[in-house]
Short mmCIF file of C-alpha atoms in Angstrom, two decimals:
data_model
loop_
_atom_site.label_atom_id
_atom_site.label_comp_id
_atom_site.label_asym_id
_atom_site.label_seq_id
_atom_site.Cartn_x
_atom_site.Cartn_y
_atom_site.Cartn_z
CA MET A 1370 -8.22 -32.45 -132.75
CA PHE A 1371 -8.07 -30.59 -129.47
CA ARG A 1372 -4.33 -29.48 -129.96
CA SER A 1373 -3.39 -26.33 -128.01
CA LEU A 1374 -5.46 -24.47 -131.03
CA ARG A 1375 -8.39 -26.07 -130.86
CA ARG A 1376 -10.51 -26.01 -127.89
CA ALA A 1377 -13.82 -26.69 -127.34
CA LEU A 1378 -15.75 -23.52 -127.15
CA CYS A 1379 -18.92 -25.21 -125.21
CA VAL A 1380 -21.60 -23.22 -125.39
CA ALA A 1381 -24.94 -24.39 -124.26
CA VAL A 1382 -28.36 -23.68 -125.53
CA ALA A 1383 -30.90 -23.03 -123.73
CA ALA A 1384 -33.72 -23.41 -125.60
CA PHE A 1385 -35.15 -27.16 -125.97
CA LEU A 1386 -34.61 -28.66 -129.23
CA LEU A 1387 -37.18 -31.60 -131.22
CA PRO A 1388 -34.65 -34.49 -131.76
CA LEU A 1389 -35.29 -34.74 -135.71
CA ALA A 1390 -36.85 -37.84 -137.16
CA GLY A 1391 -34.61 -40.08 -139.24
CA VAL A 1392 -34.55 -40.60 -143.18
CA GLN A 1393 -33.22 -42.89 -144.82
CA PRO A 1394 -30.18 -41.77 -147.00
CA ALA A 1395 -30.33 -42.17 -150.76
CA GLY A 1396 -29.18 -45.84 -151.92
CA ALA A 1397 -28.30 -47.06 -147.61
CA ALA A 1398 -29.45 -49.82 -147.34
CA GLU A 1399 -33.06 -50.72 -145.84
CA PRO A 1400 -33.56 -52.94 -142.79
CA GLY A 1401 -34.80 -56.55 -143.49
CA ASP A 1402 -36.15 -59.16 -142.61
CA GLY A 1403 -33.32 -61.25 -145.19
CA THR A 1404 -36.43 -61.33 -148.08
CA ALA A 1405 -37.39 -59.65 -150.94
CA ARG A 1406 -40.71 -60.46 -152.19
CA THR A 1407 -41.74 -60.93 -156.69
CA ALA A 1408 -44.09 -59.55 -158.29
CA ALA A 1409 -46.09 -63.38 -157.69
CA GLY A 1410 -45.15 -62.71 -154.01
CA THR A 1411 -43.06 -65.32 -153.46
CA ALA A 1412 -40.44 -65.24 -151.57
CA THR A 1413 -36.76 -65.11 -152.46
CA THR A 1414 -33.44 -65.18 -150.66
CA ARG A 1415 -32.26 -61.98 -150.77
CA ALA A 1416 -27.63 -61.36 -150.58
CA ALA A 1417 -27.16 -59.85 -146.86
CA ALA A 1418 -27.42 -56.47 -146.66
CA ALA A 1419 -23.78 -54.76 -146.54
CA GLY A 1420 -22.46 -53.76 -143.46
CA GLU A 1421 -23.83 -56.63 -141.58
CA GLY A 1422 -21.37 -58.23 -138.58
CA TYR A 1423 -17.64 -58.08 -138.39
CA TRP A 1424 -15.62 -57.07 -140.43
CA HIS A 1425 -11.80 -57.36 -141.96
CA THR A 1426 -9.51 -56.48 -144.07
CA SER A 1427 -7.99 -57.75 -147.62
CA GLY A 1428 -5.63 -55.78 -148.97
CA ARG A 1429 -6.63 -51.75 -149.17
CA LYS A 1430 -10.43 -52.84 -148.74
CA ILE A 1431 -12.76 -53.42 -145.98
CA LEU A 1432 -14.92 -56.59 -146.37
CA ASP A 1433 -17.77 -57.18 -143.72
CA ALA A 1434 -18.70 -60.56 -142.56
CA ALA A 1435 -20.30 -61.34 -146.14
CA GLY A 1436 -16.54 -60.49 -147.95
CA GLN A 1437 -18.51 -57.57 -149.32
CA PRO A 1438 -16.79 -54.49 -149.50
CA VAL A 1439 -18.25 -52.12 -147.67
CA ARG A 1440 -16.70 -47.59 -147.30
CA ILE A 1441 -16.33 -46.00 -143.87
CA ALA A 1442 -18.42 -42.49 -144.64
CA GLY A 1443 -18.49 -40.61 -141.09
CA ILE A 1444 -18.28 -38.05 -138.53
CA ASN A 1445 -17.00 -37.39 -135.56
CA TRP A 1446 -18.97 -36.75 -132.17
CA PHE A 1447 -17.04 -35.55 -129.44
CA GLY A 1448 -16.82 -35.39 -125.92
CA PHE A 1449 -16.85 -38.45 -123.80
CA GLU A 1450 -12.75 -37.14 -124.36
CA THR A 1451 -13.67 -33.79 -122.07
CA ASP A 1452 -14.49 -32.85 -118.68
CA VAL A 1453 -18.29 -33.54 -119.21
CA ARG A 1454 -17.70 -37.12 -119.90
CA VAL A 1455 -20.46 -37.48 -122.31
CA ALA A 1456 -20.94 -36.33 -126.08
CA HIS A 1457 -21.17 -32.96 -126.65
CA GLY A 1458 -24.54 -31.36 -127.04
CA LEU A 1459 -26.85 -33.60 -124.61
CA TRP A 1460 -27.98 -30.53 -123.48
CA ALA A 1461 -29.59 -29.12 -125.96
CA ARG A 1462 -31.38 -32.69 -127.93
CA ASP A 1463 -32.54 -35.72 -127.08
CA TYR A 1464 -29.40 -38.88 -127.96
CA LYS A 1465 -31.34 -40.24 -130.25
CA GLY A 1466 -32.53 -37.67 -132.54
CA MET A 1467 -29.13 -36.67 -132.80
CA LEU A 1468 -28.07 -40.10 -134.57
CA ASP A 1469 -31.29 -40.36 -136.81
CA GLN A 1470 -30.13 -37.07 -138.07
CA ILE A 1471 -26.48 -37.87 -138.61
CA LYS A 1472 -27.95 -41.41 -140.55
CA SER A 1473 -30.21 -39.11 -142.00
CA LEU A 1474 -27.55 -37.39 -143.86
CA GLY A 1475 -25.70 -40.08 -145.45
CA TYR A 1476 -23.23 -40.61 -142.53
CA ASN A 1477 -22.78 -44.19 -141.72
CA THR A 1478 -20.28 -44.18 -138.83
CA VAL A 1479 -19.51 -42.61 -135.62
CA ARG A 1480 -16.25 -42.07 -134.23
CA VAL A 1481 -16.22 -41.70 -130.36
CA PRO A 1482 -13.61 -39.67 -128.85
CA TYR A 1483 -12.88 -40.45 -125.12
CA SER A 1484 -10.81 -40.80 -122.07
CA ASP A 1485 -9.61 -42.69 -119.90
CA ASP A 1486 -11.20 -40.96 -117.33
CA ILE A 1487 -15.09 -42.51 -118.21
CA LEU A 1488 -13.35 -45.73 -117.38
CA LYS A 1489 -12.60 -44.98 -113.82
CA PRO A 1490 -15.58 -46.17 -110.94
CA GLY A 1491 -18.48 -45.01 -111.02
CA ALA A 1492 -17.68 -41.65 -113.58
CA LEU A 1493 -20.65 -39.60 -113.64
CA PRO A 1494 -21.55 -37.32 -117.19
CA GLY A 1495 -22.66 -34.00 -117.10
CA SER A 1496 -24.09 -31.06 -118.86
CA ILE A 1497 -27.01 -33.35 -119.98
CA ASN A 1498 -30.48 -32.39 -120.29
CA HIS A 1499 -33.25 -34.65 -118.82
CA ASP A 1500 -36.19 -32.20 -119.13
CA GLY A 1501 -37.87 -34.39 -122.01
CA ILE A 1502 -35.47 -35.52 -123.90
CA ASN A 1503 -32.41 -37.51 -122.73
CA THR A 1504 -34.71 -39.04 -119.86
CA ASP A 1505 -33.22 -42.67 -119.97
CA LEU A 1506 -30.11 -41.45 -119.36
CA ARG A 1507 -30.69 -40.23 -116.15
CA GLY A 1508 -28.61 -40.98 -113.00
CA LEU A 1509 -26.21 -42.77 -115.91
CA THR A 1510 -22.64 -43.60 -115.85
CA SER A 1511 -21.17 -42.29 -118.59
CA LEU A 1512 -20.19 -45.41 -119.82
CA GLN A 1513 -24.02 -46.43 -119.17
CA VAL A 1514 -24.34 -43.57 -121.69
CA LEU A 1515 -21.73 -44.67 -124.26
CA ASP A 1516 -24.36 -47.98 -123.90
CA ARG A 1517 -26.47 -46.33 -125.23
CA ILE A 1518 -25.87 -44.67 -127.63
CA VAL A 1519 -23.76 -47.63 -129.52
CA ALA A 1520 -27.26 -49.30 -128.87
CA HIS A 1521 -29.10 -46.43 -131.26
CA ALA A 1522 -26.68 -46.18 -133.53
CA GLY A 1523 -26.92 -50.29 -133.87
CA ARG A 1524 -30.55 -49.98 -134.91
CA ALA A 1525 -30.06 -46.84 -137.23
CA GLY A 1526 -27.86 -48.48 -138.98
CA LEU A 1527 -24.61 -47.18 -137.86
CA LYS A 1528 -20.94 -48.03 -136.71
CA ILE A 1529 -19.46 -47.00 -134.39
CA VAL A 1530 -15.73 -47.09 -134.03
CA LEU A 1531 -14.53 -45.52 -130.45
CA ASP A 1532 -11.32 -43.32 -130.35
CA ARG A 1533 -9.13 -42.95 -127.41
CA HIS A 1534 -8.55 -39.44 -127.63
CA ARG A 1535 -6.70 -38.13 -123.86
CA PRO A 1536 -5.64 -40.31 -121.62
CA ASP A 1537 -7.88 -37.61 -118.98
CA ALA A 1538 -10.11 -34.96 -119.66
CA ALA A 1539 -6.90 -32.33 -119.09
CA ALA A 1540 -5.96 -32.47 -122.70
CA GLN A 1541 -4.07 -34.34 -125.51
CA SER A 1542 -0.68 -36.32 -125.03
CA ALA A 1543 2.36 -36.70 -127.51
CA LEU A 1544 2.80 -40.51 -126.45
CA TRP A 1545 0.14 -42.74 -125.30
CA TYR A 1546 0.89 -43.39 -121.74
CA THR A 1547 1.78 -39.66 -118.91
CA ASP A 1548 2.30 -40.12 -115.71
CA ALA A 1549 -1.19 -40.16 -114.19
CA VAL A 1550 -2.01 -42.87 -116.80
CA PRO A 1551 0.74 -45.31 -117.04
CA GLU A 1552 0.99 -48.05 -119.87
CA SER A 1553 -0.74 -51.00 -117.72
CA THR A 1554 -3.93 -48.45 -117.56
CA TRP A 1555 -4.56 -47.41 -121.24
CA ILE A 1556 -3.36 -51.23 -122.41
CA THR A 1557 -6.18 -52.64 -119.54
CA ASN A 1558 -8.82 -50.25 -120.65
CA LEU A 1559 -8.06 -50.68 -123.81
CA LYS A 1560 -9.17 -54.52 -123.25
CA ALA A 1561 -12.04 -53.76 -121.08
CA LEU A 1562 -13.72 -51.67 -124.15
CA ALA A 1563 -13.45 -54.22 -126.07
CA ALA A 1564 -14.58 -56.90 -123.80
CA ARG A 1565 -17.47 -54.45 -123.24
CA TYR A 1566 -18.83 -54.45 -126.94
CA LYS A 1567 -17.58 -57.90 -127.94
CA GLY A 1568 -21.08 -59.54 -129.78
CA ASP A 1569 -22.01 -56.28 -130.93
CA SER A 1570 -20.79 -55.40 -134.23
CA THR A 1571 -22.20 -51.86 -134.16
CA VAL A 1572 -18.70 -51.28 -132.25
CA ILE A 1573 -16.19 -52.69 -135.91
CA GLY A 1574 -13.36 -51.17 -134.05
CA ILE A 1575 -11.04 -48.93 -131.80
CA ASP A 1576 -8.21 -46.31 -132.81
CA PRO A 1577 -5.93 -46.90 -130.09
CA HIS A 1578 -4.19 -43.50 -129.62
CA ASN A 1579 -5.42 -40.29 -131.27
CA GLU A 1580 -3.01 -37.80 -132.82
CA PRO A 1581 0.74 -39.20 -131.64
CA ARG A 1582 3.26 -36.74 -132.47
CA ASP A 1583 7.01 -35.84 -131.73
CA PRO A 1584 8.82 -37.27 -129.85
CA ALA A 1585 6.54 -40.18 -131.04
CA CYS A 1586 8.97 -41.92 -133.34
CA TRP A 1587 7.83 -44.58 -136.17
CA GLY A 1588 10.56 -47.84 -136.13
CA CYS A 1589 12.94 -46.53 -133.83
CA GLY A 1590 13.17 -49.23 -131.49
CA ASP A 1591 12.81 -47.28 -128.80
CA THR A 1592 9.60 -48.94 -126.58
CA ALA A 1593 9.36 -45.37 -124.61
CA ARG A 1594 9.01 -43.72 -128.45
CA ASP A 1595 8.57 -46.00 -130.74
CA TRP A 1596 4.27 -45.39 -131.49
CA ARG A 1597 4.34 -48.44 -134.43
CA LEU A 1598 5.52 -50.92 -131.20
CA ALA A 1599 3.74 -49.31 -129.27
CA ALA A 1600 0.31 -49.74 -131.38
CA GLU A 1601 1.15 -53.46 -131.95
CA ARG A 1602 1.05 -54.14 -128.28
CA ALA A 1603 -2.30 -52.51 -127.68
CA GLY A 1604 -3.88 -54.00 -130.97
CA ASN A 1605 -2.50 -57.06 -129.98
CA ALA A 1606 -4.05 -56.73 -126.85
CA VAL A 1607 -7.33 -55.23 -128.17
CA LEU A 1608 -7.54 -58.53 -130.26
CA SER A 1609 -7.11 -61.06 -127.37
CA VAL A 1610 -10.20 -60.17 -126.13
CA ASN A 1611 -12.32 -59.60 -129.00
CA PRO A 1612 -10.29 -61.02 -132.28
CA GLU A 1613 -13.25 -59.90 -134.43
CA LEU A 1614 -12.35 -55.81 -134.03
CA LEU A 1615 -10.63 -53.58 -136.42
CA VAL A 1616 -7.31 -51.92 -134.84
CA PHE A 1617 -6.96 -48.15 -136.39
CA VAL A 1618 -3.34 -47.04 -136.34
CA GLU A 1619 -2.79 -43.50 -136.59
CA GLY A 1620 0.73 -42.10 -138.04
CA VAL A 1621 2.62 -40.08 -135.96
CA GLN A 1622 4.10 -36.32 -136.43
CA SER A 1623 8.24 -36.81 -138.16
CA HIS A 1624 9.61 -39.59 -139.79
CA ASN A 1625 12.67 -39.67 -141.18
CA GLU A 1626 12.61 -35.49 -140.27
CA VAL A 1627 9.75 -35.11 -142.32
CA ASN A 1628 6.92 -33.28 -140.39
CA GLY A 1629 3.46 -33.33 -141.19
CA TRP A 1630 0.05 -33.15 -138.92
CA TRP A 1631 0.51 -35.10 -136.04
CA GLY A 1632 -1.03 -38.26 -136.63
CA GLY A 1633 -0.74 -37.59 -140.04
CA ASN A 1634 2.52 -39.35 -141.13
CA LEU A 1635 2.47 -42.76 -142.25
CA MET A 1636 5.60 -43.15 -143.85
CA GLY A 1637 7.29 -44.99 -141.54
CA VAL A 1638 4.82 -48.51 -142.87
CA ALA A 1639 6.28 -48.89 -146.41
CA GLU A 1640 10.02 -49.72 -144.38
CA HIS A 1641 8.38 -50.96 -140.44
CA PRO A 1642 4.29 -52.52 -140.73
CA VAL A 1643 2.09 -53.02 -137.99
CA ARG A 1644 2.61 -56.91 -136.66
CA LEU A 1645 -1.02 -57.68 -135.57
CA ASP A 1646 -1.41 -61.44 -134.26
CA VAL A 1647 -4.31 -61.31 -136.39
CA PRO A 1648 -5.16 -61.18 -139.72
CA GLY A 1649 -7.20 -59.30 -141.65
CA ARG A 1650 -7.79 -56.69 -138.63
CA LEU A 1651 -5.75 -53.63 -139.20
CA VAL A 1652 -6.58 -50.11 -141.02
CA TYR A 1653 -3.50 -47.63 -140.86
CA SER A 1654 -5.29 -43.86 -140.21
CA ALA A 1655 -4.12 -40.55 -140.68
CA HIS A 1656 -5.31 -36.75 -140.19
CA ASP A 1657 -5.50 -33.77 -142.28
CA TYR A 1658 -6.44 -30.32 -141.90
CA ALA A 1659 -7.05 -26.67 -143.17
CA THR A 1660 -5.22 -23.14 -143.04
CA SER A 1661 -7.76 -22.78 -140.28
CA VAL A 1662 -6.25 -24.99 -137.84
CA ALA A 1663 -2.78 -24.44 -138.64
CA GLN A 1664 -0.05 -23.06 -141.40
CA GLN A 1665 2.09 -25.70 -143.55
CA PRO A 1666 3.82 -25.13 -146.26
CA TRP A 1667 2.34 -26.52 -149.27
CA PHE A 1668 -0.85 -23.96 -148.96
CA ASN A 1669 1.91 -21.67 -149.86
CA ASP A 1670 3.20 -23.34 -153.44
CA PRO A 1671 2.58 -21.62 -155.93
CA SER A 1672 1.10 -24.94 -157.21
CA PHE A 1673 -2.09 -25.25 -154.98
CA PRO A 1674 -4.00 -27.47 -154.63
CA ALA A 1675 -2.63 -28.45 -157.85
CA ASN A 1676 0.36 -30.13 -155.48
CA MET A 1677 -2.06 -31.67 -152.97
CA PRO A 1678 -2.57 -35.18 -154.47
CA GLY A 1679 1.40 -35.72 -154.53
CA ILE A 1680 1.41 -34.74 -150.08
CA TRP A 1681 -0.98 -36.45 -149.68
CA ASP A 1682 0.73 -39.55 -151.91
CA LYS A 1683 3.98 -38.97 -150.09
CA TYR A 1684 2.60 -39.39 -146.04
CA TRP A 1685 -0.68 -41.77 -146.01
CA GLY A 1686 -1.80 -41.88 -149.90
CA TYR A 1687 0.57 -44.56 -150.77
CA VAL A 1688 -0.13 -47.36 -148.45
CA PHE A 1689 -3.97 -47.41 -150.22
CA LYS A 1690 -2.34 -47.17 -153.78
CA GLN A 1691 0.41 -49.67 -153.33
CA ASN A 1692 -2.79 -52.44 -151.57
CA ILE A 1693 -0.86 -52.79 -149.04
CA ALA A 1694 -4.01 -51.73 -146.29
CA PRO A 1695 -6.92 -49.96 -145.73
CA VAL A 1696 -6.39 -46.32 -145.23
CA TRP A 1697 -9.13 -43.86 -143.20
CA LEU A 1698 -8.38 -40.62 -142.85
CA GLY A 1699 -9.87 -40.57 -139.22
CA GLU A 1700 -10.27 -36.18 -138.95
CA PHE A 1701 -10.09 -33.87 -141.48
CA GLY A 1702 -12.19 -30.36 -141.06
CA THR A 1703 -12.05 -26.34 -141.71
CA THR A 1704 -14.14 -23.78 -140.83
CA LEU A 1705 -14.16 -23.15 -144.63
CA GLN A 1706 -13.94 -19.11 -143.90
CA SER A 1707 -11.26 -18.75 -146.91
CA GLY A 1708 -10.55 -19.64 -150.19
CA VAL A 1709 -7.31 -22.00 -149.44
CA ASP A 1710 -9.52 -23.86 -147.17
CA GLN A 1711 -12.37 -24.66 -150.12
CA ARG A 1712 -9.74 -25.29 -152.56
CA TRP A 1713 -8.05 -27.59 -149.58
CA LEU A 1714 -11.37 -29.29 -149.07
CA SER A 1715 -12.25 -29.66 -153.04
CA ALA A 1716 -9.43 -31.43 -153.85
CA LEU A 1717 -9.53 -33.70 -150.66
CA VAL A 1718 -12.33 -34.79 -151.42
CA SER A 1719 -11.47 -35.73 -155.17
CA TYR A 1720 -8.68 -37.71 -153.99
CA LEU A 1721 -10.38 -39.64 -151.79
CA ARG A 1722 -12.28 -41.37 -154.86
CA SER A 1723 -16.22 -40.63 -154.75
CA THR A 1724 -18.26 -43.39 -154.38
CA SER A 1725 -20.39 -43.11 -157.49
CA GLN A 1726 -17.23 -44.18 -159.46
CA HIS A 1727 -15.72 -46.09 -157.20
CA GLY A 1728 -17.86 -48.08 -155.02
CA ALA A 1729 -16.60 -48.64 -151.58
CA ASP A 1730 -12.98 -48.54 -153.21
CA GLY A 1731 -11.74 -45.71 -152.44
CA PHE A 1732 -10.12 -44.05 -148.83
CA HIS A 1733 -12.78 -44.51 -145.49
CA TRP A 1734 -13.05 -41.24 -143.46
CA THR A 1735 -14.61 -39.52 -140.68
CA PHE A 1736 -15.23 -35.90 -140.71
CA TRP A 1737 -14.32 -33.33 -137.80
CA SER A 1738 -16.72 -33.06 -136.49
CA TRP A 1739 -20.65 -33.05 -135.72
CA ASN A 1740 -20.18 -31.10 -133.51
CA PRO A 1741 -20.55 -27.37 -134.00
CA ASN A 1742 -17.87 -26.12 -131.13
CA SER A 1743 -14.71 -27.09 -132.61
CA GLY A 1744 -13.06 -23.41 -132.18
CA ASP A 1745 -11.03 -23.78 -135.46
CA THR A 1746 -13.48 -26.44 -137.39
CA GLY A 1747 -17.09 -25.75 -136.58
CA GLY A 1748 -18.90 -28.26 -137.35
CA ILE A 1749 -22.13 -29.94 -139.51
CA LEU A 1750 -23.89 -28.46 -136.96
CA LYS A 1751 -24.91 -24.61 -136.39
CA ASP A 1752 -24.75 -23.68 -133.51
CA ASP A 1753 -28.46 -24.44 -132.12
CA TRP A 1754 -27.21 -27.71 -132.30
CA THR A 1755 -30.23 -28.78 -135.19
CA THR A 1756 -29.33 -26.69 -138.38
CA VAL A 1757 -26.54 -28.26 -140.74
CA ASP A 1758 -24.26 -26.19 -142.31
CA THR A 1759 -25.05 -27.60 -146.00
CA VAL A 1760 -22.23 -25.86 -147.60
CA LYS A 1761 -19.79 -27.65 -145.49
CA ASP A 1762 -22.13 -30.77 -145.35
CA GLY A 1763 -22.43 -30.39 -149.82
CA TYR A 1764 -18.68 -30.32 -149.67
CA LEU A 1765 -19.26 -34.50 -148.39
CA ALA A 1766 -21.56 -35.35 -151.04
CA ASP A 1767 -19.41 -37.10 -153.55
CA ILE A 1768 -17.92 -39.33 -150.86
CA LYS A 1769 -20.78 -40.06 -148.64
CA ALA A 1770 -21.35 -43.81 -148.67
CA PRO A 1771 -24.31 -46.21 -148.25
CA GLY A 1772 -25.55 -46.67 -144.99
CA PHE A 1773 -25.73 -50.44 -143.35
CA ALA A 1774 -28.69 -52.32 -142.46
CA ALA A 1775 -30.61 -51.76 -138.75
CA GLY A 1776 -29.02 -54.27 -136.03
CA ASP A 1777 -30.20 -55.98 -132.83
CA PRO A 1778 -27.33 -54.96 -130.59
CA GLY A 1779 -25.53 -57.53 -128.18
CA GLY A 1780 -22.79 -56.23 -125.97
CA PRO A 1781 -23.39 -54.93 -122.31
CA GLY A 1782 -27.38 -55.74 -122.61
CA ASN A 1783 -26.71 -58.99 -122.93
CA PRO A 1784 -27.09 -61.69 -119.36
CA GLY A 1785 -24.45 -61.39 -117.53
CA ASP A 1786 -23.31 -57.99 -117.79
CA PRO A 1787 -25.34 -56.09 -114.90
CA GLY A 1788 -23.45 -53.13 -116.00
CA GLY A 1789 -24.84 -52.09 -119.61
CA PRO A 1790 -28.44 -50.84 -120.45
CA GLY A 1791 -29.10 -53.50 -122.68
CA ASP A 1792 -32.37 -53.20 -124.89
CA PRO A 1793 -33.94 -50.42 -124.15
CA GLY A 1794 -37.67 -52.17 -124.83
CA ASP A 1795 -36.17 -54.62 -121.38
CA THR A 1796 -33.78 -53.01 -118.78
CA ALA A 1797 -33.58 -53.02 -115.64
CA GLU A 1798 -31.59 -49.99 -114.13
CA CYS A 1799 -31.91 -47.79 -111.24
CA ALA A 1800 -30.30 -43.87 -110.42
CA ALA A 1801 -29.85 -42.68 -106.47
CA ALA A 1802 -29.78 -38.88 -105.35
CA TYR A 1803 -27.52 -38.47 -102.61
CA THR A 1804 -28.26 -35.24 -100.14
CA VAL A 1805 -26.92 -34.54 -96.54
CA SER A 1806 -30.09 -33.56 -94.82
CA SER A 1807 -28.00 -31.71 -91.18
CA ASP A 1808 -24.24 -31.68 -90.26
CA TRP A 1809 -23.14 -29.91 -86.70
CA GLY A 1810 -19.58 -30.76 -87.76
CA GLY A 1811 -18.80 -33.36 -85.55
CA GLY A 1812 -20.94 -35.92 -87.53
CA PHE A 1813 -23.88 -35.16 -90.11
CA ASN A 1814 -27.53 -37.28 -91.55
CA ALA A 1815 -27.88 -38.14 -95.49
CA ASP A 1816 -30.64 -39.21 -97.02
CA VAL A 1817 -30.26 -41.74 -100.45
CA LYS A 1818 -33.00 -42.06 -102.97
CA VAL A 1819 -33.15 -44.87 -105.27
CA THR A 1820 -35.14 -44.89 -107.94
CA ASN A 1821 -35.92 -47.53 -110.79
CA THR A 1822 -34.84 -45.36 -114.01
CA GLY A 1823 -35.73 -49.12 -116.30
CA THR A 1824 -37.70 -49.98 -117.79
CA VAL A 1825 -39.27 -53.59 -115.54
CA PRO A 1826 -39.48 -54.58 -111.97
CA LEU A 1827 -36.95 -54.37 -109.99
CA THR A 1828 -35.84 -57.49 -107.04
CA SER A 1829 -33.40 -55.72 -105.45
CA TRP A 1830 -30.47 -53.20 -105.81
CA LYS A 1831 -27.62 -51.76 -104.22
CA VAL A 1832 -25.93 -47.91 -104.15
CA THR A 1833 -22.22 -47.81 -103.82
CA TRP A 1834 -20.28 -44.11 -103.27
CA ALA A 1835 -16.28 -43.52 -101.99
CA TRP A 1836 -15.90 -40.47 -99.85
CA ASN A 1837 -13.05 -38.09 -100.31
CA GLY A 1838 -12.72 -37.84 -96.55
CA ALA A 1839 -12.25 -39.79 -93.40
CA GLN A 1840 -16.33 -39.68 -93.39
CA ARG A 1841 -17.53 -43.19 -91.72
CA VAL A 1842 -21.56 -44.97 -91.24
CA THR A 1843 -22.19 -44.77 -87.78
CA SER A 1844 -25.88 -45.97 -87.96
CA MET A 1845 -28.38 -46.77 -91.17
CA TRP A 1846 -31.97 -47.26 -91.57
CA ASN A 1847 -34.16 -48.75 -94.38
CA ALA A 1848 -31.11 -50.44 -96.13
CA SER A 1849 -27.39 -52.67 -94.94
CA TYR A 1850 -24.17 -52.02 -95.64
CA THR A 1851 -20.68 -52.51 -95.67
CA GLN A 1852 -17.55 -50.14 -95.67
CA SER A 1853 -14.37 -50.55 -96.83
CA GLY A 1854 -12.11 -47.61 -96.66
CA ALA A 1855 -13.96 -44.70 -98.19
CA THR A 1856 -16.19 -47.11 -99.82
CA VAL A 1857 -19.61 -47.71 -98.89
CA THR A 1858 -21.77 -50.64 -100.28
CA ALA A 1859 -25.49 -50.24 -99.17
CA VAL A 1860 -28.04 -52.79 -100.54
CA ASN A 1861 -31.67 -52.92 -100.35
CA ALA A 1862 -33.65 -53.90 -96.81
CA GLY A 1863 -36.18 -56.84 -97.26
CA HIS A 1864 -39.56 -54.45 -97.67
CA ASN A 1865 -38.32 -52.13 -99.97
CA GLY A 1866 -36.05 -54.07 -103.07
CA ALA A 1867 -38.86 -54.40 -105.05
CA LEU A 1868 -39.50 -51.37 -107.17
CA THR A 1869 -41.67 -50.91 -110.45
CA ALA A 1870 -40.28 -49.02 -113.66
CA GLY A 1871 -40.67 -45.38 -112.40
CA GLY A 1872 -41.04 -46.54 -108.38
CA SER A 1873 -38.35 -44.96 -105.88
CA THR A 1874 -37.67 -45.82 -102.05
CA SER A 1875 -35.31 -44.33 -99.94
CA PHE A 1876 -32.87 -45.21 -96.63
CA GLY A 1877 -30.65 -42.88 -94.83
CA PHE A 1878 -27.95 -43.20 -92.77
CA GLY A 1879 -25.77 -40.98 -90.00
CA GLY A 1880 -22.15 -40.69 -90.24
CA ALA A 1881 -19.08 -38.67 -89.02
CA PRO A 1882 -16.62 -36.71 -88.68
CA GLY A 1883 -18.63 -33.89 -90.74
CA GLY A 1884 -20.52 -34.62 -94.38
CA GLY A 1885 -17.79 -32.74 -96.07
CA SER A 1886 -18.61 -33.36 -100.22
CA VAL A 1887 -20.98 -34.72 -102.29
CA PRO A 1888 -19.36 -37.91 -103.58
CA SER A 1889 -20.95 -39.75 -106.92
CA VAL A 1890 -23.25 -42.56 -106.04
CA MET A 1891 -23.73 -45.59 -108.14
CA CYS A 1892 -26.50 -47.55 -107.97
CA THR A 1893 -26.58 -51.51 -110.09
CA ALA A 1894 -29.88 -53.45 -110.30
CA THR A 1895 -29.29 -57.23 -108.82
#
């Protein structure tokens, strides 16, 4: 999403909006303790809830750790790929209420677009309202906010697919690399995310690059353009870190001079399938849109919409129908304003195979989008970020699928990973606020307030930042420091390292020359 005609219209909502409580959708798996009670009250072992553990593929099906078939029936919630570096709507809602509402509507998976910018050291989010909502996100980096979203999704029984949507916040890219973000950085960051969530099966997989398009090719053999070869390199790199993940490989735009949607053309799979080192981890992905996004020749066919199943068969549906691999329609959306779009969505939902008739033996999908501020599709939510577009949501009713049991996420909260927030019931975290108290051009003084934002006492902390200019610390009080180039690391003094939950302390320093712009500051509980 977000091609040139797909711009997010980010309109902040000033009103305070209460998060909605999660309601278990009909047919969804209930969290349990592994047993069922008979009428006589004796305990009997039940089958594991569908979706538990990591997933793998067999033919066109996705199976959970117990071999039970599962169906991805989800939604895209974008924002981490934009210049605010965090999911949109947190200016209006608490993230937990947002995820609970997604679950209550019968979606079981969230596709989370991101850009490589969020993996830069100390990358901080913007546009989060902390006034009575999202209070546990205060002071966190973008990655740490993502940790919190993953953790709550796991507890709610939602799965997460991470989507590398853009190389940076500026725009999507046709190829998987740019001058600013080379392939080596792309691979390094994919591996970092795979490692970050290793052991947390809430994150079931990674979509390595969103909407490859011309000049990207499939099977042409040119390593600078051949997306199939690049997807193999990326997928194998991810699996070298976490061999349990699914790798979702999108199509291209054109193959053998047949043009389609960006990322929506999987015609090359027939002759040039993606080869991964770990079997049973590959899912192919396509995107498909309506006239509210762009006009395509098939919309003008006199037989429309009866012609559409043949179009979808040609571009991506054959991969599923020939039992080659599972197919995930990672994006599809519309404003539903025109009759053409309404008929298109009705035909597409029918093509994807209803859950009531086919169970999990259907196409997987995540609708675009949850956000109302997608410029040419709108969202499931209306502009107040709370009210549901029941007409649009209703079109998807036949293909929604059972949810998954609530989990106990691991991943970044595990011991040995101080960067993650862990279980919100037992977290050690801190935040820092940097203020210039005086600046006389040739020098300046600054204060840094450190606050324990976690739920357990801290025994020590450190604060880091990097200046944009030539500033250097000349003296520091109530903390000790080291400086390497523009990067400063300050560590608590002996008397102020211990902080109770919610407690705070401060340290100050002098520097030269003038203070310049206030840098981004990161606090780490040590």
